[in-house]
Every structure is written in C-alpha cells, then in structure tokens.
Coordinates of C-alpha atoms and ligand atoms in Angstrom, one line a residue:
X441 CA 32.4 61.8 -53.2
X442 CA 28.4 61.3 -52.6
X443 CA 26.1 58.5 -52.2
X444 CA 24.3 57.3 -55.0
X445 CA 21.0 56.8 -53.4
X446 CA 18.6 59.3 -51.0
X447 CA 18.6 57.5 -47.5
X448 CA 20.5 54.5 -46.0
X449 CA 18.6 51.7 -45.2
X450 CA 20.4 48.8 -45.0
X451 CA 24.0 47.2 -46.2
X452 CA 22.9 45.7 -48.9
X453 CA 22.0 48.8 -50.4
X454 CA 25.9 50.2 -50.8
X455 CA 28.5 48.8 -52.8
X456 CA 31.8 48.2 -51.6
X457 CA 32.9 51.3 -53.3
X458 CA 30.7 53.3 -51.4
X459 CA 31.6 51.8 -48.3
X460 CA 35.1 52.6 -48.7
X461 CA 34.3 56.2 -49.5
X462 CA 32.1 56.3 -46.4
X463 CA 35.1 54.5 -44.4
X464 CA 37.5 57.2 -45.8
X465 CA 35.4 60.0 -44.8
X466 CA 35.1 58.9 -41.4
X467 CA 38.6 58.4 -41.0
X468 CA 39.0 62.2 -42.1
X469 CA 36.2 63.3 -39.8
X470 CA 37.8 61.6 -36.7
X471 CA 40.5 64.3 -36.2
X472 CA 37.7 67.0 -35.6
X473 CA 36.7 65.6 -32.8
X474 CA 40.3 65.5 -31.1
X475 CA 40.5 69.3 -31.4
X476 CA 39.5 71.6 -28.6
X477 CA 37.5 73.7 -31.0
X478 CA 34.7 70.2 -32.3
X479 CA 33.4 72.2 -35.1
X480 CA 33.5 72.5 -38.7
X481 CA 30.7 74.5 -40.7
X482 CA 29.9 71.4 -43.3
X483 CA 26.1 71.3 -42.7
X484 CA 25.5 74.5 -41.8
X485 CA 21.8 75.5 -41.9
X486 CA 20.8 72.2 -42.6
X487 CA 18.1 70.1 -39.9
X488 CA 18.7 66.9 -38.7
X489 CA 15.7 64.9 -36.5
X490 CA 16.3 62.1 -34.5
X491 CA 13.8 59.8 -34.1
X492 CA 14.5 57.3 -31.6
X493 CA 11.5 55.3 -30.8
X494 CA 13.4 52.6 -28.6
X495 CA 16.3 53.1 -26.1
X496 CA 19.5 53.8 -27.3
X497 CA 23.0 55.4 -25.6
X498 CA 25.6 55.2 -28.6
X499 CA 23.8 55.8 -31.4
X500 CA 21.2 58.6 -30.3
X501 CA 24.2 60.4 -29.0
X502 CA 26.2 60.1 -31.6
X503 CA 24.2 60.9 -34.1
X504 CA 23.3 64.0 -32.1
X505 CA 27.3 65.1 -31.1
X506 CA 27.5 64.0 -35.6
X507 CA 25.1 66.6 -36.3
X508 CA 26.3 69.6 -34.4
X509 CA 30.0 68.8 -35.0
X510 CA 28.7 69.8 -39.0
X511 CA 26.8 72.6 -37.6
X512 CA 23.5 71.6 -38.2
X513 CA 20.7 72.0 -36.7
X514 CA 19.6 68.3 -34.8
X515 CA 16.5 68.0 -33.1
X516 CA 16.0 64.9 -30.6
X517 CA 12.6 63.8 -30.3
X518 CA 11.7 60.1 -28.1
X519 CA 8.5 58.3 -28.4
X520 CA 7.3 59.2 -25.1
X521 CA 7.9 62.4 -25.7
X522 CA 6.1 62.7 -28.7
X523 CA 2.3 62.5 -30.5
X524 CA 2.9 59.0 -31.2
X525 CA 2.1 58.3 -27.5
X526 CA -1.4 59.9 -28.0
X527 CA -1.4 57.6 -30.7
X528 CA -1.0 58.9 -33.8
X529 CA 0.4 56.5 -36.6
X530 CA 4.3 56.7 -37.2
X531 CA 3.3 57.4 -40.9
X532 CA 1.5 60.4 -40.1
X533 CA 4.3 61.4 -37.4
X534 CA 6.8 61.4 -40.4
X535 CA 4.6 63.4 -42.5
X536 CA 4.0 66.3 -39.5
X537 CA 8.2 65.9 -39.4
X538 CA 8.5 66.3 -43.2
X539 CA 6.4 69.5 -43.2
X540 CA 8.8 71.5 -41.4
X541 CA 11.4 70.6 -44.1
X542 CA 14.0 68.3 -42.7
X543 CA 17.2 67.3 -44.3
X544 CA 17.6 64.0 -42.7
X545 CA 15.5 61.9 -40.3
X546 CA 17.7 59.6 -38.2
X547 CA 15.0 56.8 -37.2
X548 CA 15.0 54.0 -34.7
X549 CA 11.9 51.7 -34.3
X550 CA 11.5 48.3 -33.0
X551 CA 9.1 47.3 -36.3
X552 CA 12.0 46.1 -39.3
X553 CA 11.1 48.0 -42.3
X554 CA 9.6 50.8 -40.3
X555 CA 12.8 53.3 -42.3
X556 CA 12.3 51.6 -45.7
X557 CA 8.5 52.6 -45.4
X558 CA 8.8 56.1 -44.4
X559 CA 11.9 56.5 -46.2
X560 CA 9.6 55.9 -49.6
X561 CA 7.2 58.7 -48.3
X562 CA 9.5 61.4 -47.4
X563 CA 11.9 63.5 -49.8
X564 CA 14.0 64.0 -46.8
X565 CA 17.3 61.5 -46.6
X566 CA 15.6 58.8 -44.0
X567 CA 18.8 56.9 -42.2
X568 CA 18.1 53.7 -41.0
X569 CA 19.5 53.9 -36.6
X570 CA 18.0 50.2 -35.9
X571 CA 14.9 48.6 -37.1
X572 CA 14.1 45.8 -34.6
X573 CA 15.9 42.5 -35.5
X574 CA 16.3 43.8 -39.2
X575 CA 19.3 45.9 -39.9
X576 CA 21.5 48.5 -38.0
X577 CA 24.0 49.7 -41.1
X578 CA 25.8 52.6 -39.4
X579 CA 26.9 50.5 -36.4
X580 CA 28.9 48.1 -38.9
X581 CA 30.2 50.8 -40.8
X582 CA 31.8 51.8 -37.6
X583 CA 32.6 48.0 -36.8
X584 CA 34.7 47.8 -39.7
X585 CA 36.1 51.2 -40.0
X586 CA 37.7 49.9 -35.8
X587 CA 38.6 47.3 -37.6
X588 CA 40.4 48.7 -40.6
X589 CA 41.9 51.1 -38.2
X590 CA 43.7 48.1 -36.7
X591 CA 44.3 45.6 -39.5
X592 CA 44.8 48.3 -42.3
X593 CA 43.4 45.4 -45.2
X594 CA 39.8 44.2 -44.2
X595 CA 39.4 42.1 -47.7
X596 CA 40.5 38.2 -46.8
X597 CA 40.0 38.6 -43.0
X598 CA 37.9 36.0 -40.9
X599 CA 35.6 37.2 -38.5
X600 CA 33.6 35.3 -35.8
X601 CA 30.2 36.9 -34.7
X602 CA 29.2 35.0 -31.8
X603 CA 25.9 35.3 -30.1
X604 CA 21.9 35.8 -31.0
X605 CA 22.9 35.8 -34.4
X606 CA 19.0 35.3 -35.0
X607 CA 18.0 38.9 -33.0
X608 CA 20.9 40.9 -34.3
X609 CA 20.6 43.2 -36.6
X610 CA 24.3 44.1 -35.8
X611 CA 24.8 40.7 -37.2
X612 CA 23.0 40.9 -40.4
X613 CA 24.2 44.1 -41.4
X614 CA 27.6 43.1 -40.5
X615 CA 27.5 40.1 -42.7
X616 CA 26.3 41.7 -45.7
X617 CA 28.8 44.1 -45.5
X618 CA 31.7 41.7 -45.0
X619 CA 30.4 40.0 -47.8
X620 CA 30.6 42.6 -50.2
X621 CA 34.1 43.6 -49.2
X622 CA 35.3 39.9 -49.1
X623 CA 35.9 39.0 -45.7
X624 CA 35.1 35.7 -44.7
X625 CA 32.4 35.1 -41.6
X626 CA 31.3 32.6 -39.2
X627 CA 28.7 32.9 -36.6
X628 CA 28.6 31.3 -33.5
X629 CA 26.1 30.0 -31.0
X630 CA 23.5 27.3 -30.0
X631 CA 21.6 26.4 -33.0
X632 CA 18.7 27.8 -31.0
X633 CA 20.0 31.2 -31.8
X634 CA 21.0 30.4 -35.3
X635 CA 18.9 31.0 -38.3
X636 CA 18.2 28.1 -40.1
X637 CA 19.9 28.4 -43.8
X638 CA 22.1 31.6 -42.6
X639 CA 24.2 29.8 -44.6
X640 CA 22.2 31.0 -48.2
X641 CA 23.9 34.8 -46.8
X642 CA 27.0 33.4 -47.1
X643 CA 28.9 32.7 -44.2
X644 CA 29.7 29.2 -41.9
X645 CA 28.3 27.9 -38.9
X646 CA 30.3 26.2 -35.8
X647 CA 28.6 25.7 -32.8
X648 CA 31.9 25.4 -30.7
X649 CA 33.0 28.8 -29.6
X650 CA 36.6 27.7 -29.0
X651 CA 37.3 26.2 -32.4
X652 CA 35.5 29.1 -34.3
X653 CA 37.8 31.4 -32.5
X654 CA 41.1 29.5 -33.3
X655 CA 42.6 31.2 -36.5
X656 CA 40.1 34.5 -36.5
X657 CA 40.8 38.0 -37.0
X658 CA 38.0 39.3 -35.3
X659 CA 35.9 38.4 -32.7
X660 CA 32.4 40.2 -33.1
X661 CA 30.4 39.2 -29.7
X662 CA 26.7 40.0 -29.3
X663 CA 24.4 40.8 -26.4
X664 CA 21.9 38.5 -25.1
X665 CA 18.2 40.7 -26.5
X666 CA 16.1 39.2 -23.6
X667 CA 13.6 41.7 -24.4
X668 CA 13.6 40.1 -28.1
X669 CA 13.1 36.5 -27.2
X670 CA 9.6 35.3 -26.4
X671 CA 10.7 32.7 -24.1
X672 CA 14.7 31.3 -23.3
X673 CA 16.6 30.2 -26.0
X674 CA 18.5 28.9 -23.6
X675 CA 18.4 26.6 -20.2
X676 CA 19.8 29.3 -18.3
X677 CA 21.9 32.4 -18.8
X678 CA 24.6 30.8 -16.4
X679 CA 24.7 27.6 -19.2
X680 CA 24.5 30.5 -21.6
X681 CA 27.6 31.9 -20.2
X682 CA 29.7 28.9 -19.6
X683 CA 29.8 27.8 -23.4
X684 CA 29.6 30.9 -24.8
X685 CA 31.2 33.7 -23.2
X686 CA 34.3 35.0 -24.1
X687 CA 36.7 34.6 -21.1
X688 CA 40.5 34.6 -20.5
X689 CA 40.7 31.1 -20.9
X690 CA 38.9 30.7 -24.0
X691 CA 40.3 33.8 -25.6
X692 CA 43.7 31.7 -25.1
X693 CA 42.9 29.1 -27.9
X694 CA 42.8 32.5 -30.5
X695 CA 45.3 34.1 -32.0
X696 CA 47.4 36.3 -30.1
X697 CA 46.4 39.5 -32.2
X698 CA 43.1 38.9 -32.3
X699 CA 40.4 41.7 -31.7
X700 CA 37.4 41.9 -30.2
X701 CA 34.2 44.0 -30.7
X702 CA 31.3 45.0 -29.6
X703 CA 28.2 47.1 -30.6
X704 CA 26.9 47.6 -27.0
X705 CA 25.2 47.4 -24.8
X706 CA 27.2 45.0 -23.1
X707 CA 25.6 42.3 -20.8
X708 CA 29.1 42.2 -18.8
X709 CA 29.7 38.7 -17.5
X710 CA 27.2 37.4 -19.6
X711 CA 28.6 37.1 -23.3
X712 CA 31.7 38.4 -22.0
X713 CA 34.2 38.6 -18.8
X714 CA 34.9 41.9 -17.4
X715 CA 38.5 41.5 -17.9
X716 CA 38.4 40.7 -21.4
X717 CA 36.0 43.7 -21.9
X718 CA 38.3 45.8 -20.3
X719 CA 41.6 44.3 -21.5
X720 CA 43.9 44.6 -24.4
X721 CA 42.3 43.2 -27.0
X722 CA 38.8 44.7 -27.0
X723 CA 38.2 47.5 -28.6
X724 CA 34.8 48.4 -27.8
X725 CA 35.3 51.6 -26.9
X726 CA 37.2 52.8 -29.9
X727 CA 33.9 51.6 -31.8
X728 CA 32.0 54.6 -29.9
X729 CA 34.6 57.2 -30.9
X730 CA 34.3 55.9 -34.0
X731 CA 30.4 55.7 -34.1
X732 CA 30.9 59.9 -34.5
X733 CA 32.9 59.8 -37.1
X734 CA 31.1 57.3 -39.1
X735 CA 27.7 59.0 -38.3
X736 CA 29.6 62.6 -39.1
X737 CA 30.3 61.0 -42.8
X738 CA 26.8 59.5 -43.5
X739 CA 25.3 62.8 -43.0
X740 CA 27.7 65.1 -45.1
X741 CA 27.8 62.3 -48.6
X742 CA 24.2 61.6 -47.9
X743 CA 23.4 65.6 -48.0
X744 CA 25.9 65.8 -50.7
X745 CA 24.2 63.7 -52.4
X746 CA 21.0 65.2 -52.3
X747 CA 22.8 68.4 -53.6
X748 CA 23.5 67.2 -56.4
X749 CA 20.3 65.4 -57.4
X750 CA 18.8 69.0 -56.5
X751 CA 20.9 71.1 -59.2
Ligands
CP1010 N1 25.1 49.8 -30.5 C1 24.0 50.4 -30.2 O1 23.1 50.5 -31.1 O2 23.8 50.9 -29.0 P1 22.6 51.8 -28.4 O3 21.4 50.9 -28.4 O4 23.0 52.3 -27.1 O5 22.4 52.8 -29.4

C-alpha cells in the first residue's frame, strides 16, 4: 500500500481508493496508541518538520505525537520562533529546511496555496496541515475515518456541514472527499456565509438548520473564524447562535442516531451548546484520537511512497 503522488495537498488530489487505504491504515495504527509501550520502529531514522505558521492545538500535536509514535525524528518549528520573523521569505525558509534533508514538511500557513508552492520546490513529501480558507485534507480524513468507525458504510450517507461554509477549509476538503466516496452533502448557514455556486462542487443548500438536520447521518458543525471575516457576516453572534446553533431542542427534530462532529476549536455556546458538545452524540473527541492515527498513516504510505519512487 503507498500513495501514488509525493506530498498531500488537498482532497482532490486522492482517489477514493487511496482514501480507503489511508482510512485502513489508520484504523491499524490506532491500536498503537492504546498500548503502554506507544512505539513501533516504522520511520525510524527518518526527519519529520513541522511547520506551523498559525496557531494550532490538534493538529501540531498530532502530527508531532504521529511522528514519534513511527520513531522518527520530528522537529517543531513556529513562526515566531523562526527566521521568517526577521523576515525572510517562506520560499527561502523552505529551501534552508530542505538543505538539511527532510523527509516530510508538515506546513500550516494562513496564505491557500502556500503547500502547493513549496511542495513544487522541495523533493521532500510537503503535507498540506491548513492553508488559510483553502484546504485542511488530514482533518477530513480523520472526520470520516470517526465516521466510518461508527456507521461502518460511509458511501450513500447524508451529511449536514453547517456553519462558515465560505472560511472553512474543513468544509471544502470535506466535501471533495465525500464526493468522491459518494456521500451526499448539504451545507448549512446564512447565505452570507455560503459561497455563491457551492452548488457547481456538488452538494445542496438549505438555509434552515432544522430541516437540513431532519433525515441526516452526520452533523458536521463549524466554528465561527472571526479572525477570517473582515467585518460580521452576521447581526450579532447571539442572532448567530439562535438560528444556527446546535442545541438540545433542535438536535430533537434529527434522527435519533445521528452524529455530530467537529474539527475544533470549538466556540462552545456559540455554534454549539455545551451539553450537546459534551453529550452522547458528539464525537468530537474521538476525532482527536483519531487525528494520530490518521496523521500516523499519512506519514508511513507517503514515505513508502517515496521509497519506492527512489529504487
Ligand atoms: N482542527 C484543527 O485544525 O485544530 P487546530 O487548529 O487546533 O489544529
């Protein structure tokens, strides 16, 4: 099992074959981390660098914890923490990286297409961790490997994604993906936060949150990216809140096996009620564990991968 291409950009760039493999991987990499003993020596002597040039909590970490479960080396570096705060170009940054022969940099930058350009410069496997409102592919691998986990068949399931459709790239890689593997999406929010002609990426739009939710599997909710928006999209994030937060009551009018995720971080009591974040449904926390395993497999078929393009 490998990946046919050198880095991982975005969804659209894997077929569903691939994301099945990647999915199966994970699933088999999940049980190292429940032993007392969290190491296996897959990547041993190999150098990971994370380069995280926004804030981040899951995915930094868990592409860190990824790396040295394999036993490679991972090397964290922040962008206060580094030259580019003197000012040098994030193209010259990745360059200085590449000379001390990496195997993978793991990037995160606010600019979309910031991966996809240094990805073409390096020989190093560049992994796409977030590029502003673009794409984030290895948080919806881990959405629908939590989901798969708990609905077994993820072909022919609906899925709400309800929120800032329009700053997510949680949302955009997620819908790409459930393309490919044929679920069926709908997002969710005021048209203010809904791209015009999403519809051309294939999914449906309802404005309603409690009729979207009625017959869906999932319920994908999104945080509010303040820092993303130049001004409100929004009267108020109280108005916000009242039509589109998932609460109690409206989580009533879904079915009664529905689940809910959520990439993080969570704006609790915003987009959704502390007692449906905490409660039986949500899953949100599964989707961390899993964000480990997920990250553990891109690493190990990406570098496996690059082995055999090598030979
Ligand atoms: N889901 C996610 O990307 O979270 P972080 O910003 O904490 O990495």
């Amino acid at each position: 099992m490998s990946l046919k291409g050198k880095d991982i950009l975005g969804m659209r760039d894997l077929t569903e074959e691939e994301i099945v493999d990647i999915l199966d991987s994970a699933d088999s990499f999940k049980e190292i981390s429940e032993r007392e003993i969290k190491k296996v020596p897959a990547l041993r002597g190999r150098t990971i660098i994370n380069l995280f040039l926004e804030p981040s909590t899951r995915t930094r970490t868990s592409f860190e914890i990824a790396g040295k479960r394999l036993s490679a080396d991972v090397i964290n570096i922040s962008g206060s923490g580094s030259s580019l705060a003197k000012g040098e170009t994030l193209m010259d940054t990745a360059r200085n990286l590449e000379a001390m022969r990496p195997d993978i940099l793991v990037l995160r930058h606010s600019g979309p297409g910031a991966p996809h350009m240094i990805a073409k410069l390096l020989k190093s496997s560049v992994i796409n961790a977030g590029d502003g409102a673009h794409e984030h592919p290895s948080q919806a691998l881990l959405d629908l490997l939590t989901i798969r986990q708990n609905k077994k068949e993820l072909k022919g399931l609906k899925v709400a994604i309800v929120g800032d459709i329009s700053h997510s790239r949680v949302a955009r890689s997620n819908i790409l993906a459930m393309n490919t593997l044929g679920m069926k999406v709908t997002v969710v929010g005021p048209p203010t936060m809904i791209p015009v002609e999403i519809e051309k990426l294939g999914v449906s739009v309802e404005y309603n949150l409690e009729r979207a939710i009625r017959d869906v599997d999932v319920i994908l909710m999104l945080r509010i990216q303040l820092e993303r928006q130049e001004s409100l999209l929004f009267s108020s994030l109280r108005e916000y809140s009242n039509l589109y937060g998932l609460t109690s009551e409206k989580l009533k009018k879904a079915p009664s096996d529905v689940l809910i995720i959520h990439p993080g971080p969570v704006n609790r009591g915003v987009e959704i009620s502390p007692d449906v974040m905490d409660g039986p449904h949500s899953l949100i926390l599964d989707q961390v564990t899993n964000g480990v395993a997920v990250r553990m497999a891109l690493m190990y078929l990406l570098l496996g991968a690059n082995l055999e393009t090598n030979n």
